[in-house]
Tab-separated table of C-alpha atoms and ligand atoms in Angstrom:
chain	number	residue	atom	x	y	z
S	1	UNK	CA	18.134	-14.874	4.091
S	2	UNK	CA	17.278	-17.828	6.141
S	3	UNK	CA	14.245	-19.248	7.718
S	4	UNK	CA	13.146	-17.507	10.984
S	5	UNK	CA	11.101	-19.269	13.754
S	6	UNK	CA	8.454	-17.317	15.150
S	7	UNK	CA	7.600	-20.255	17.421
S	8	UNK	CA	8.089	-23.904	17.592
S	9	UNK	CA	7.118	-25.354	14.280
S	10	UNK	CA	6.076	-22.105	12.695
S	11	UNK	CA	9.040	-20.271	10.774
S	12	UNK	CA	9.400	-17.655	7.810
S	13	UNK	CA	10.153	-18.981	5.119
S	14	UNK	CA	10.022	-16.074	2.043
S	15	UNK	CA	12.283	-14.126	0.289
S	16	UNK	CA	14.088	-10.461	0.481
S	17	UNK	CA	13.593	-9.059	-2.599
S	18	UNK	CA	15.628	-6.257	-3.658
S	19	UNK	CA	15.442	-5.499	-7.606
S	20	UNK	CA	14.687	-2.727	-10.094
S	21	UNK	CA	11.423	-4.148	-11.201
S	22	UNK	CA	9.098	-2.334	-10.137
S	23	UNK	CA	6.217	-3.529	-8.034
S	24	UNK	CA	2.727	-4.516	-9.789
S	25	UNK	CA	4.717	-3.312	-12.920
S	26	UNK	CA	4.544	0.225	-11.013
S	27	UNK	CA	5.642	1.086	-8.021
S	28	UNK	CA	9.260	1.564	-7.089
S	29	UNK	CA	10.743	-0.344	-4.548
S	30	UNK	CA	14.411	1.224	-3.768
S	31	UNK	CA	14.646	-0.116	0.266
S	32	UNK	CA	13.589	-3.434	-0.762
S	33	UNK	CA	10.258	-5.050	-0.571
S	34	UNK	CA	9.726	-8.786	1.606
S	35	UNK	CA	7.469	-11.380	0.105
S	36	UNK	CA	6.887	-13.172	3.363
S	37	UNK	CA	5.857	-17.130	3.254
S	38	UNK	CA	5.540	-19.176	5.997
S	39	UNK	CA	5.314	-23.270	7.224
S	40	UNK	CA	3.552	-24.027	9.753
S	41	UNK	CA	3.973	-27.960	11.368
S	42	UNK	CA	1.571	-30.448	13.070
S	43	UNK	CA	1.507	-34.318	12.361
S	44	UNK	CA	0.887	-32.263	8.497
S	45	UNK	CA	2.961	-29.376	7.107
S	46	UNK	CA	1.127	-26.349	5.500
S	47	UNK	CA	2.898	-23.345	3.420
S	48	UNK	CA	0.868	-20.405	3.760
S	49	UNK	CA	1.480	-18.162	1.130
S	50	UNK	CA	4.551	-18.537	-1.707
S	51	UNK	CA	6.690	-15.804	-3.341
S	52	UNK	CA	7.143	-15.351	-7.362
S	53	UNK	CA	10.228	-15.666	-9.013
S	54	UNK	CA	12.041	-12.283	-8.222
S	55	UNK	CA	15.384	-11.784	-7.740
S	56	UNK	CA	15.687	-15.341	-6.777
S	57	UNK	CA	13.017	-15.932	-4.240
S	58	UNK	CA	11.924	-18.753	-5.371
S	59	UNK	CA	15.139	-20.711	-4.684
S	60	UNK	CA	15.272	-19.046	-1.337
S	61	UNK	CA	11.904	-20.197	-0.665
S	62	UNK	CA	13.129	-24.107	-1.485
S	63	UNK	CA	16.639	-23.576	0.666
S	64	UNK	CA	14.810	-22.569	3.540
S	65	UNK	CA	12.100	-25.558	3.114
S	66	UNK	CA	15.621	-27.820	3.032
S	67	UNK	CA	17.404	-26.163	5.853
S	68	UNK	CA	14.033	-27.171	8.392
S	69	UNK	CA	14.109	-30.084	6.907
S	70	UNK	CA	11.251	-30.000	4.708
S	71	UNK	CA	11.414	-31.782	1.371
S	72	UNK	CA	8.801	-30.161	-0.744
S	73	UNK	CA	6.541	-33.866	-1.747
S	74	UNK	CA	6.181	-33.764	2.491
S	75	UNK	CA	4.251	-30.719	1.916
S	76	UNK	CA	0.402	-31.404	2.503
S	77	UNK	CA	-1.308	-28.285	2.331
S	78	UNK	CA	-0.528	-24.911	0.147
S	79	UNK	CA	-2.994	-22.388	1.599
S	80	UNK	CA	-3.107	-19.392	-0.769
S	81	UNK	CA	-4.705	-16.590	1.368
S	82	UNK	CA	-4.179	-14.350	-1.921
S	83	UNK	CA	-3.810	-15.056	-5.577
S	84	UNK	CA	-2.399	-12.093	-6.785
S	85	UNK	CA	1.163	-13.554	-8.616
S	86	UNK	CA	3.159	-11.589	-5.947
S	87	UNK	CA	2.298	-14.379	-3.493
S	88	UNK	CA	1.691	-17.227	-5.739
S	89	UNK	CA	3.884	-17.008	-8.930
S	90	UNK	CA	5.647	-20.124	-7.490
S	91	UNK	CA	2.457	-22.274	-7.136
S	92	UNK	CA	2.748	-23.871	-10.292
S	93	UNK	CA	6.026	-24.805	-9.929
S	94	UNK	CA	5.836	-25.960	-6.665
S	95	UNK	CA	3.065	-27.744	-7.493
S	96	UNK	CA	5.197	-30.502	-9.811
S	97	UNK	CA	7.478	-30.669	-6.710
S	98	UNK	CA	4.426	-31.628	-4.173
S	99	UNK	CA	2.395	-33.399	-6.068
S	100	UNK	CA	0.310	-34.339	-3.274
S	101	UNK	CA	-0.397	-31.071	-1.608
S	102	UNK	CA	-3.746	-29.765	-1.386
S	103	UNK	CA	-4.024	-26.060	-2.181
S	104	UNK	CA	-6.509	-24.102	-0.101
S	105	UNK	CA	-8.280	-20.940	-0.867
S	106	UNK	CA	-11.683	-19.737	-1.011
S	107	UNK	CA	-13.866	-20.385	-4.229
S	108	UNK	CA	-13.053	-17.439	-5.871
S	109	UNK	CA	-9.399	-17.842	-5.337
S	110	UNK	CA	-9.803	-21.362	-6.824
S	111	UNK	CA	-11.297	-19.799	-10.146
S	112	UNK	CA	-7.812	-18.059	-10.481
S	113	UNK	CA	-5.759	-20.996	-9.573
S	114	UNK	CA	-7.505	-22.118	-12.542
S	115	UNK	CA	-6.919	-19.154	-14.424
S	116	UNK	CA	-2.966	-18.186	-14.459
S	117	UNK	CA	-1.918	-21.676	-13.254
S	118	UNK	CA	-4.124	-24.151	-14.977
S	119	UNK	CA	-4.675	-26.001	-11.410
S	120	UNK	CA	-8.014	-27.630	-10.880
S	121	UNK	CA	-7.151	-30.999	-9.058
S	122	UNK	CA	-6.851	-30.968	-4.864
S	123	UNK	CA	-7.921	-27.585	-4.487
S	124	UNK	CA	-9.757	-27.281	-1.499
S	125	UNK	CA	-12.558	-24.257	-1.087
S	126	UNK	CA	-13.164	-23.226	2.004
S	127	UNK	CA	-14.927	-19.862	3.788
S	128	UNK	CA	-14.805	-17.804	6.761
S	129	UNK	CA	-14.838	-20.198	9.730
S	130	UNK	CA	-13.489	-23.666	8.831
S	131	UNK	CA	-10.725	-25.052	10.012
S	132	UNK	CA	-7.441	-27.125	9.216
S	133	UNK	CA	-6.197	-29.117	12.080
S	134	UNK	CA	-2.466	-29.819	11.433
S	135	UNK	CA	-2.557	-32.631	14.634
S	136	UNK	CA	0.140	-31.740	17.060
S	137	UNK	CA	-2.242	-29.255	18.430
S	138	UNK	CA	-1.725	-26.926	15.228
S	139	UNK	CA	-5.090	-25.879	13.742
S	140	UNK	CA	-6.028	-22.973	11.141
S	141	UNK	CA	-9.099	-21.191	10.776
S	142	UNK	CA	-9.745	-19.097	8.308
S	143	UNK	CA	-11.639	-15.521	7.560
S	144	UNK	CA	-12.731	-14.293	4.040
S	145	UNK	CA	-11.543	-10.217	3.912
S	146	UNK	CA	-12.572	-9.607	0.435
S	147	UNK	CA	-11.042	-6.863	-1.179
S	148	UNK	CA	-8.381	-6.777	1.027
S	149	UNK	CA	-6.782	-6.420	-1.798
S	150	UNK	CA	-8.685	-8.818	-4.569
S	151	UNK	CA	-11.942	-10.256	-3.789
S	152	UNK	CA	-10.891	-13.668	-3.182
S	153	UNK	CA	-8.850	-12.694	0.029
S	154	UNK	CA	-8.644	-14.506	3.231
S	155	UNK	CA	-6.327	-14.701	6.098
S	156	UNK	CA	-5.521	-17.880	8.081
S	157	UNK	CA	-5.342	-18.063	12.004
S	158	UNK	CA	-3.203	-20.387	14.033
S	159	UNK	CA	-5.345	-20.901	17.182
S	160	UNK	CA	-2.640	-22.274	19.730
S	161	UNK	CA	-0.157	-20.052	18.813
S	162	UNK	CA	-3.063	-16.928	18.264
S	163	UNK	CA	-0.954	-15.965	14.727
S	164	UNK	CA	-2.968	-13.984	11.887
S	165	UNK	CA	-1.535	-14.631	8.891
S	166	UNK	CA	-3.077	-11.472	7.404
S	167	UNK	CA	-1.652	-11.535	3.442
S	168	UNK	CA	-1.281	-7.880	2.362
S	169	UNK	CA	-3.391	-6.429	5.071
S	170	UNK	CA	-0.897	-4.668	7.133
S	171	UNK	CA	1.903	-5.157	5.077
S	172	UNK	CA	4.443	-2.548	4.392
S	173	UNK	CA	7.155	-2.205	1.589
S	174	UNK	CA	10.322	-2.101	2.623
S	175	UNK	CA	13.193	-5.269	3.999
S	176	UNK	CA	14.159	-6.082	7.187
S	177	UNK	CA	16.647	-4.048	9.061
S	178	UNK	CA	18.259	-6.751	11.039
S	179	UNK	CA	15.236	-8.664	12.057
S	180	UNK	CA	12.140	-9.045	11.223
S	181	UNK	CA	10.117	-8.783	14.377
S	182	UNK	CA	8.552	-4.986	15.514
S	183	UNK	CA	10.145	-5.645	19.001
S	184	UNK	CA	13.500	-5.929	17.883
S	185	UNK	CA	13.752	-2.349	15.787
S	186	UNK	CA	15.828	0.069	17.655
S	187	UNK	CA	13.692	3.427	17.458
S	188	UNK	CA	15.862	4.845	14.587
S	189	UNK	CA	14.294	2.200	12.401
S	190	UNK	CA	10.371	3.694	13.415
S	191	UNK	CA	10.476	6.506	10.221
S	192	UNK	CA	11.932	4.231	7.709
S	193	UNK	CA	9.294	1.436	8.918
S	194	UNK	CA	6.297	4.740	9.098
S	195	UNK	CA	7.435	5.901	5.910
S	196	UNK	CA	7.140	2.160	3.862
S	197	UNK	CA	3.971	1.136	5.087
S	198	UNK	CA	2.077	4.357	4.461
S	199	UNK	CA	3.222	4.567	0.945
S	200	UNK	CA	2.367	0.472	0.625
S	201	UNK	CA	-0.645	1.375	1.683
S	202	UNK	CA	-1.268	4.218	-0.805
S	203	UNK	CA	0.032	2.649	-3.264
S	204	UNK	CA	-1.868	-0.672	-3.221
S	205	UNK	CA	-4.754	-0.622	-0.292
S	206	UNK	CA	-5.876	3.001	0.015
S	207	UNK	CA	-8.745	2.171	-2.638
S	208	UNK	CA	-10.087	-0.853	-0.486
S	209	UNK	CA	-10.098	1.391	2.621
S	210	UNK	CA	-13.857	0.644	3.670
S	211	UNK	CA	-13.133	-3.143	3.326
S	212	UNK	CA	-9.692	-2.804	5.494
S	213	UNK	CA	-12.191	-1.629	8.059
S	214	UNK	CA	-14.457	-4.255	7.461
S	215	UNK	CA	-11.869	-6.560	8.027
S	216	UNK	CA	-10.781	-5.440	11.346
S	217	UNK	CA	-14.063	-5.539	12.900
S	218	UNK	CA	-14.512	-9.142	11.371
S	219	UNK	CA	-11.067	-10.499	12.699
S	220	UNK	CA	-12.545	-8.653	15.815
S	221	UNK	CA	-12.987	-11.212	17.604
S	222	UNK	CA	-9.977	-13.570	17.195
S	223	UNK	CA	-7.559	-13.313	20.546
S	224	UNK	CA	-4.826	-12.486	18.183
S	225	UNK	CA	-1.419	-12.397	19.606
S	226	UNK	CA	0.697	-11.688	16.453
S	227	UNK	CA	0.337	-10.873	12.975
S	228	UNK	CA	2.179	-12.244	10.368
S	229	UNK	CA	1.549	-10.584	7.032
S	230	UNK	CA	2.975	-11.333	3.433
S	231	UNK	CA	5.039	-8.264	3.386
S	232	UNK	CA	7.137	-6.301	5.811
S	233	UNK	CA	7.869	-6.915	9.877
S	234	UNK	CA	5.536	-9.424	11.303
S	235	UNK	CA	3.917	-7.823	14.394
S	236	UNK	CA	4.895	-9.663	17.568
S	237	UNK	CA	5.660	-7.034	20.242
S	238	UNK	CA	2.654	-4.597	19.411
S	239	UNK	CA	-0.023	-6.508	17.266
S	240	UNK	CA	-2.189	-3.799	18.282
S	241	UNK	CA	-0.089	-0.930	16.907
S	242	UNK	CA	-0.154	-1.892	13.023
S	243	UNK	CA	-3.962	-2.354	13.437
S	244	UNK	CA	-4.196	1.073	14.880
S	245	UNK	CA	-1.808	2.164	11.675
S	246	UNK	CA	-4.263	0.826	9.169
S	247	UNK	CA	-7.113	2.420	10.935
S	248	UNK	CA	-5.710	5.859	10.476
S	249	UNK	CA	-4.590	5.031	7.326
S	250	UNK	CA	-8.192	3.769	5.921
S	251	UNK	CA	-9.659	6.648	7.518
S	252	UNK	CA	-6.976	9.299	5.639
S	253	UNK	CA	-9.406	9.244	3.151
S	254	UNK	CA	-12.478	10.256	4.528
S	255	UNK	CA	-12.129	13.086	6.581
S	256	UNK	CA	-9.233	12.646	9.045
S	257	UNK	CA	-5.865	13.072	6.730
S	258	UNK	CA	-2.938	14.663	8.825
S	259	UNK	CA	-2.866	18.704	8.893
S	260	UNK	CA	-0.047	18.844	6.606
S	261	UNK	CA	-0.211	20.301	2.660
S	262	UNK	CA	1.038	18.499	0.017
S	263	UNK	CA	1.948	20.693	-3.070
S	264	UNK	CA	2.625	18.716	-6.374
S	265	UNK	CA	3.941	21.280	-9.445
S	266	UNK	CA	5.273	20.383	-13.014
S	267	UNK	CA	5.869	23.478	-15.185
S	268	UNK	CA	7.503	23.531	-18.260
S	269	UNK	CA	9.290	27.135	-18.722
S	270	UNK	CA	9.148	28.282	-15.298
S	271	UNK	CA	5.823	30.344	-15.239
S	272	UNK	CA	4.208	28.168	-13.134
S	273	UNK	CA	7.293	27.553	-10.518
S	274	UNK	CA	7.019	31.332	-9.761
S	275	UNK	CA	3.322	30.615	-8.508
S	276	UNK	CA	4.614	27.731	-6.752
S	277	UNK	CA	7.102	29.665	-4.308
S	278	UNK	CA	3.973	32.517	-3.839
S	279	UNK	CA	1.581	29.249	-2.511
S	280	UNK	CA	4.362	27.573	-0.421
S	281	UNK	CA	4.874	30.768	1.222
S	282	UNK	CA	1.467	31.246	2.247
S	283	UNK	CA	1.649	27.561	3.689
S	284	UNK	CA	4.625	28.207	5.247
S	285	UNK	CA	3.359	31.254	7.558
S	286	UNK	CA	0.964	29.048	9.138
S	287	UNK	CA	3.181	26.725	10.667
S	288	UNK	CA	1.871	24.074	8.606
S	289	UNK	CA	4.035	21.455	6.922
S	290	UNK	CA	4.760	21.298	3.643
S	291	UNK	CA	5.369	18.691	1.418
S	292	UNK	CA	6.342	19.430	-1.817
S	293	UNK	CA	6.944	17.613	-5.453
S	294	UNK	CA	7.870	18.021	-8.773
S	295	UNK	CA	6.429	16.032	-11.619
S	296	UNK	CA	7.584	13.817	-13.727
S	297	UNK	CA	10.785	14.391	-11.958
S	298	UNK	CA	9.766	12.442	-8.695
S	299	UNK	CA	7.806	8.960	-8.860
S	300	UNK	CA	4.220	9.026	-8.682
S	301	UNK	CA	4.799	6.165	-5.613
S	302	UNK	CA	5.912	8.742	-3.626
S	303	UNK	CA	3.622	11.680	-3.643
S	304	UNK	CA	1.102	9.235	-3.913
S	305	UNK	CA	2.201	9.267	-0.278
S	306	UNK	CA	2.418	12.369	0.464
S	307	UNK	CA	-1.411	13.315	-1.028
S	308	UNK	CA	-2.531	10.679	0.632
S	309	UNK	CA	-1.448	11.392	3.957
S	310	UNK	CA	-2.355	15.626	3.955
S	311	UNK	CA	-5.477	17.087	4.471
S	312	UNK	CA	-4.230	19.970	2.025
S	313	UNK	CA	-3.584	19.235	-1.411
S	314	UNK	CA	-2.387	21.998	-4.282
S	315	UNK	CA	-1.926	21.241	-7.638
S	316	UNK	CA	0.271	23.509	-9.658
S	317	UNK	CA	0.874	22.545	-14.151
S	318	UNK	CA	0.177	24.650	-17.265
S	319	UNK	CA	-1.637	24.213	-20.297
S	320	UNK	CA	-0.348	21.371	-22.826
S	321	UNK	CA	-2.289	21.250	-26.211
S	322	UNK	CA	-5.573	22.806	-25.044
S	323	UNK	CA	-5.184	20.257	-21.903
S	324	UNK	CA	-3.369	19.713	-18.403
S	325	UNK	CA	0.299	18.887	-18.434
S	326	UNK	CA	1.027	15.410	-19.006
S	327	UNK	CA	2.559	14.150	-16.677
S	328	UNK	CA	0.069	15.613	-13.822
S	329	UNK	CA	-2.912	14.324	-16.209
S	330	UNK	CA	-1.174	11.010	-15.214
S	331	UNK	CA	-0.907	11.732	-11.152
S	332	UNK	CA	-4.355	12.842	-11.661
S	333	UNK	CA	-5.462	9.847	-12.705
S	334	UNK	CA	-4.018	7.966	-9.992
S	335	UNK	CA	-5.536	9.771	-7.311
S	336	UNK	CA	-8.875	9.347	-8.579
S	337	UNK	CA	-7.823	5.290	-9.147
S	338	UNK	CA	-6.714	5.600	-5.143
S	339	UNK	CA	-9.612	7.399	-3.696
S	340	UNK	CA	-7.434	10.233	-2.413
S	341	UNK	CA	-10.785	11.987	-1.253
S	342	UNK	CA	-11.728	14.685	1.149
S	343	UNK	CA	-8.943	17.502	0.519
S	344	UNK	CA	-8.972	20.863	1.099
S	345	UNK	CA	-7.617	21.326	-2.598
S	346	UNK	CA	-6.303	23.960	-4.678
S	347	UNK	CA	-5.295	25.044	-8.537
S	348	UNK	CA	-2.683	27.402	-10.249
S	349	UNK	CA	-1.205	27.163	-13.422
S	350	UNK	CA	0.500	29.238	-16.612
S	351	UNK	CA	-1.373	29.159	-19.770
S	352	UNK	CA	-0.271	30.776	-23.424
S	353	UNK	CA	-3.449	31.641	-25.435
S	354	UNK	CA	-6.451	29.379	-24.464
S	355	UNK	CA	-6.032	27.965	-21.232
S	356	UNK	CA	-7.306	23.660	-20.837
S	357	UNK	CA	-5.607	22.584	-17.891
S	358	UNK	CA	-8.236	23.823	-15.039
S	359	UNK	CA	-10.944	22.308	-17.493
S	360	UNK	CA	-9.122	18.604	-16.848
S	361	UNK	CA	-8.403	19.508	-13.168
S	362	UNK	CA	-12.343	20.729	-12.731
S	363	UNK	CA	-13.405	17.032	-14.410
S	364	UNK	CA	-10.585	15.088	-12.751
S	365	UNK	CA	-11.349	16.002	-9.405
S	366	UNK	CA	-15.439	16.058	-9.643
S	367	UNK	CA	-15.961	13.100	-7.969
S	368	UNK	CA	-13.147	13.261	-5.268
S	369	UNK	CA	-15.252	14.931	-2.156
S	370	UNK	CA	-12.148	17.875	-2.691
S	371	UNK	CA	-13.553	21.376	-1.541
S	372	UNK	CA	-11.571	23.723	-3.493
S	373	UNK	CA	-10.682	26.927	-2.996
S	374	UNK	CA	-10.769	29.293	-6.440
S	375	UNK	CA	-8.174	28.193	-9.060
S	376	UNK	CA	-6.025	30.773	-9.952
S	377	UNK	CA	-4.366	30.400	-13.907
S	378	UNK	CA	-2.924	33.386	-15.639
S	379	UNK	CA	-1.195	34.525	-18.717
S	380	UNK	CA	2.586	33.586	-19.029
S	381	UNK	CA	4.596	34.799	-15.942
S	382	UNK	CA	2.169	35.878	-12.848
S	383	UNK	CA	1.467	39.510	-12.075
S	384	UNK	CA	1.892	40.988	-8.792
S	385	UNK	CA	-1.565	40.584	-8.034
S	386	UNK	CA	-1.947	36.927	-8.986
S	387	UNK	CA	1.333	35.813	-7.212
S	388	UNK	CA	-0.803	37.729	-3.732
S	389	UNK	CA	-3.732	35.249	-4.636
S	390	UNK	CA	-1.334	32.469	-4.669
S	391	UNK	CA	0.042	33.295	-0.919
S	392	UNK	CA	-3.413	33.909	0.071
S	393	UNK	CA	-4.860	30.555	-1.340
S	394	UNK	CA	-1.773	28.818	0.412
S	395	UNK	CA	-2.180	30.595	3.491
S	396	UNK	CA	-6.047	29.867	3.154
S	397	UNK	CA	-5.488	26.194	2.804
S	398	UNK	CA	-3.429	26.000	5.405
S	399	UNK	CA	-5.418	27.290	8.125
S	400	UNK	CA	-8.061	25.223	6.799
S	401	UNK	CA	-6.316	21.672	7.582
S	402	UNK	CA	-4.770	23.344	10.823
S	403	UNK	CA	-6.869	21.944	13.053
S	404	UNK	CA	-8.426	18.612	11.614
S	405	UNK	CA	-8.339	15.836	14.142
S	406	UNK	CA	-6.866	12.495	13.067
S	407	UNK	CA	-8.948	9.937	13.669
S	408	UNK	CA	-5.996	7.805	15.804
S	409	UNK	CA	-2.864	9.392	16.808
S	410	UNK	CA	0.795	7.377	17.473
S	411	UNK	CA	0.361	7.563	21.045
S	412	UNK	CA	-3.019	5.437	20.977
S	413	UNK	CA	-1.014	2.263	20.594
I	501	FMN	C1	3.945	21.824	-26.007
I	501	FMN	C2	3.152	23.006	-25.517
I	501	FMN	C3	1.812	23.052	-25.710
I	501	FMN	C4	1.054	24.131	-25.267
I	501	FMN	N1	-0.281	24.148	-25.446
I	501	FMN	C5	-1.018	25.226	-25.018
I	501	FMN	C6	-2.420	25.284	-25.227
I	501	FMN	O1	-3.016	24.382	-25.817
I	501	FMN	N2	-3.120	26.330	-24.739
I	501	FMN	C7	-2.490	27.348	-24.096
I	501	FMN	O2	-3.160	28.261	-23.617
I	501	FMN	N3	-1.157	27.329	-23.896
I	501	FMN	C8	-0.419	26.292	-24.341
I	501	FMN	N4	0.943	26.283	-24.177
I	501	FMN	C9	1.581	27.422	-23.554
I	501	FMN	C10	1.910	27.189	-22.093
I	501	FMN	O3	0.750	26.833	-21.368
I	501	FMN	C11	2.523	28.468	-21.554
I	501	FMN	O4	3.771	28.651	-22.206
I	501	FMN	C12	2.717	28.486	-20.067
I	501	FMN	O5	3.206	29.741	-19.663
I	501	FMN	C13	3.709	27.402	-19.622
I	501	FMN	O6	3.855	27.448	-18.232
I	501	FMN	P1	5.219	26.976	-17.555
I	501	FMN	O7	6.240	28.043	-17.805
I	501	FMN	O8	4.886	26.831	-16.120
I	501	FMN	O9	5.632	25.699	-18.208
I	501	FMN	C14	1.698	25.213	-24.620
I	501	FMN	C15	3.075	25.155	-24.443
I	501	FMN	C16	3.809	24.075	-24.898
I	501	FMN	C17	5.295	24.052	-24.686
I	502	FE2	FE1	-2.114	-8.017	-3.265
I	503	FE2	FE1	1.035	-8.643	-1.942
């Protein structure tokens, strides 16, 4: 892809990144993910933000520099609003081929400049309110949103232009569909985009929710008139609308989630699957959706998603060696890493002789603010009886999430 102006002397300048690595090591990204980088030019030149070698961004990253005209020893500042190597990996390197830019970050991010690039010379520190001028009427401030996703996050802010370069808040996964702007998606594009961010922001942000609020009050006050972030559409039509997004998406986990159930099974003979159809149809009568997946046959990325998103949440695995199944020990785990808090929750699950799973569910899920409704487990394949508890704990969780209000609905934009 090539650079993309967003106004005079400000273009994108990052890379499309479609690959089979996964994210962080973890995450799949299948539609493509964007590692967005961008120059900004006064009487000086800043990059703000870089991409790591993936699939060739790095090179895209230079062509674009050479096709504004930007030979990378002209570069005076590198402002690195987040170290995580996602955003940086190319700082090193680009480093030898600008000797004389300054990199700017806050002090913290300068410790880990240090750390994976062995940079300690020209790094400039600064913290929330001090400014860059560029000349030409171009000057940044910046804004410390720790957490946001590592502690040493800031964002910069172009004053003329009223651009909030935001990092990872507001990012989505996901590559552009013909453009890169918000006003230039036809509607058709508005599920695919919906359907990227959340699960970027599951999958990476959801456990810094408090500080993604914190952040938007802070930046409160800036007149901001786009928003540029480091991955997925920058927000030029509707600015407003992804901060609205975030907002119900930090506040899925406290105590606003959508009224929708999300049902995650594993089983390995089949036991449990015939409890699984009794729940669903006791969700189903309500009216409620239903989301339902299968581990370790679908990615945890995904119904990561999914439980994030629903008020409801069922878990359905047998017993493996006196313990839960596997590969839901494993999902289990990652809710409790992401905060997925606040569910109207449920258990079932096959055991042979001693039972173990509910034990690891019941310690799992201690700390997770779930209110759950009583686990059902039985012996082998479910009798008549327990297969009624099943459609009544569905149809019991159901109602429950009916009528929870979310915090900020689509049509508040
Ligand atoms: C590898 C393996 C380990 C198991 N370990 C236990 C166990 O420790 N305690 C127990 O009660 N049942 C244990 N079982 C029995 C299963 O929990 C039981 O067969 C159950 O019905 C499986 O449910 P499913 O058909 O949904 O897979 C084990 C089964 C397998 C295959
Ligand atoms: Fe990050
Ligand atoms: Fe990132």
């Amino acid at each position: 892809m090539t650079s993309i102006k967003l106004t005079d002397n400000i273009y994108w300048i990052g890379a499309e990144v479609h690959s089979e690595d996964l994210f962080e090591g973890i995450w799949p990204t299948p539609k493509g993910v964007t590692l967005n980088a961008y120059v900004v030019k006064g009487d000086k030149t800043a990059v703000i933000e870089l991409v790591r070698e993936w699939g060739g961004a790095s090179l895209t990253l230079l062509q674009n520099l050479k096709e504004l005209g930007i030979a990378p020893k002209d570069i005076n500042y590198i402002i690195l609003n987040h170290l995580e190597p996602d955003h940086t990996g190319f700082t090193y390197t680009l480093r030898k081929l600008a000797p004389n830019a300054e990199i700017v970050c806050t002090e913290k991010g300068a410790a880990l400049v240090n750390g994976f690039y062995g940079i300690n010379d020209k790094v400039r520190n600064v913290k929330s309110g001090d400014t860059l001028n560029l000349g030409q009427g171009k000057e940044l401030v910046f804004a410390e949103i720790p957490n946001v996703h590592w502690p040493e996050t800031m964002v910069s802010f172009e004053k003329s232009t009223g651009i909030l370069f935001s990092s990872d808040a507001f990012g989505s996964f996901g590559s552009f569909r013909g453009s890169i702007f918000d006003d230039e998606q036809p509607t058709a594009n508005q599920p695919y985009w919906e359907a990227e961010m959340l699960r970027y922001y599951a999958n990476i942000v959801a456990t810094f929710s408090p500080s993604v609020l914190k952040a938007i009050d802070a930046l409160g006050g800036l007149d901001v008139k786009m928003i540029a972030p480091s991955h997925g559409l920058i927000w030029r039509g509707a600015p407003k609308a992804v901060v609205n997004k975030y907002i119900r998406y930090a506040n899925y986990n406290k105590d606003f989630a959508e009224p929708e159930v999300c049902v995650v099974w594993g089983s390995m003979y089949g036991n449990t699957e015939v409890m699984l159809s009794a729940v669903v149809k006791g969700i189903a009568q309500t009216g409620v959706p239903v989301k339902v997946h299968r581990v370790p046959n679908e990615n945890v990325s995904f119904i990561l998603a999914d439980a994030y998103k629903s008020a409801g949440l069922v878990i359905g695995c047998p017993t493996y060696e006196y313990a839960m199944f596997p590969p839901m020990k494993y999902l289990m785990d990652i809710l409790v890493k992401k905060h997925i808090w606040y569910k109207k929750a449920g258990y079932f699950g096959s055991f042979g002789w001693s039972g173990g799973a509910l034990k690891d569910f019941n310690e799992l899920s201690k700390n997770m603010h779930w209110d759950i409704l009583d686990p059902i487990t039985f012996k082998g394949y479910p009798t008549a009886e327990d297969l009624a508890k099943g459609e009544q704990m569905g149809n019991a969780i159901a109602q429950q999430v009916k009528d929870i209000p979310s915090k900020i609905k689509d049509e508040d934009y």
